[in-house]
């Protein structure tokens, strides 16, 4: 009897191991369920000039995700540019964007919670991260608790995705290049959400392609001038995990664009912020051998 019980426990363990989700497969499964032909990709359905406020779009195809930490707008940029909360006091920006009164501000940035309440904050300082296009903006006060602060991938994220890693040593610069396919969600200046694939990281710069699987292609758009600073997210279940912000359009053969890989500058960013970035939990996913 004890032997049979042991076999049953082992069987459940093996079954459990087999049913643990693969990260990319889980993302594709989620996207396929959301990708209804003709779906509305706008995050906001209305802008009210008189009160400088927005109305969240209840029909958005990605409403299952929390977009409240993504800026609805930045005053003085005419609608272009973007900003994303990485702490209650800090926003991820793109350094090359001509933010008003840069680098010391102030300028107004707007966030919208799930109930369409608009919050206005002043960015009082912008600091470039090393020599990258990543910039960290400091708010004049803590962001409201109803606004989401996005987490980043853990340092061991490559264990959860099929990838080809190659070490390099170029003119004294030592590192690792990664090639993989990771479906992502992104937005541009029009605040519409699209799909793409991050396909590699080379010298800290991530390359982004049109989606590899067919149903996602109708939901992809090329980035254009003015999209810089808007976020690129990976998905963990119904959680958006921040990868970075747009840097440039088609470059070095990539179809959609490129952006600095946030995790490559994690320690420098944390030094600027004076605190740790929040890290997503991937422990429930199947690791790739």
mmCIF file of N, CA and C in Angstrom, residues 52 100 104 109 184 215 218 221 237 275 278:
data_model
loop_
_atom_site.group_PDB
_atom_site.id
_atom_site.type_symbol
_atom_site.label_atom_id
_atom_site.label_comp_id
_atom_site.label_asym_id
_atom_site.label_seq_id
_atom_site.Cartn_x
_atom_site.Cartn_y
_atom_site.Cartn_z
ATOM 1 N N UNK A 52 -7.640 69.151 -18.901
ATOM 2 C CA UNK A 52 -6.417 68.400 -19.176
ATOM 3 C C UNK A 52 -6.487 67.038 -18.490
ATOM 4 N N UNK A 100 10.842 69.393 -21.804
ATOM 5 C CA UNK A 100 10.913 70.823 -21.481
ATOM 6 C C UNK A 100 11.855 71.111 -20.318
ATOM 7 N N UNK A 104 16.848 70.062 -15.671
ATOM 8 C CA UNK A 104 16.378 70.345 -14.312
ATOM 9 C C UNK A 104 14.884 70.587 -14.204
ATOM 10 N N UNK A 109 3.872 65.930 -16.008
ATOM 11 C CA UNK A 109 3.606 64.602 -16.570
ATOM 12 C C UNK A 109 2.310 64.099 -15.953
ATOM 13 N N UNK A 184 6.185 40.829 -27.146
ATOM 14 C CA UNK A 184 6.033 41.955 -26.230
ATOM 15 C C UNK A 184 4.857 42.833 -26.655
ATOM 16 N N UNK A 215 -0.998 35.473 -36.239
ATOM 17 C CA UNK A 215 -2.153 36.208 -35.727
ATOM 18 C C UNK A 215 -1.744 37.535 -35.103
ATOM 19 N N UNK A 218 -1.167 41.439 -37.390
ATOM 20 C CA UNK A 218 -2.162 42.488 -37.622
ATOM 21 C C UNK A 218 -2.201 43.495 -36.479
ATOM 22 N N UNK A 221 2.791 47.612 -35.401
ATOM 23 C CA UNK A 221 3.016 48.828 -36.166
ATOM 24 C C UNK A 221 4.482 49.209 -36.074
ATOM 25 N N UNK A 237 1.785 36.252 -17.097
ATOM 26 C CA UNK A 237 0.368 36.136 -16.783
ATOM 27 C C UNK A 237 -0.322 37.428 -17.188
ATOM 28 N N UNK A 275 17.452 53.516 -4.505
ATOM 29 C CA UNK A 275 16.619 52.395 -4.068
ATOM 30 C C UNK A 275 16.682 51.296 -5.113
ATOM 31 N N UNK A 278 11.953 47.164 -8.399
ATOM 32 C CA UNK A 278 11.121 46.032 -8.025
ATOM 33 C C UNK A 278 11.257 44.940 -9.077
#
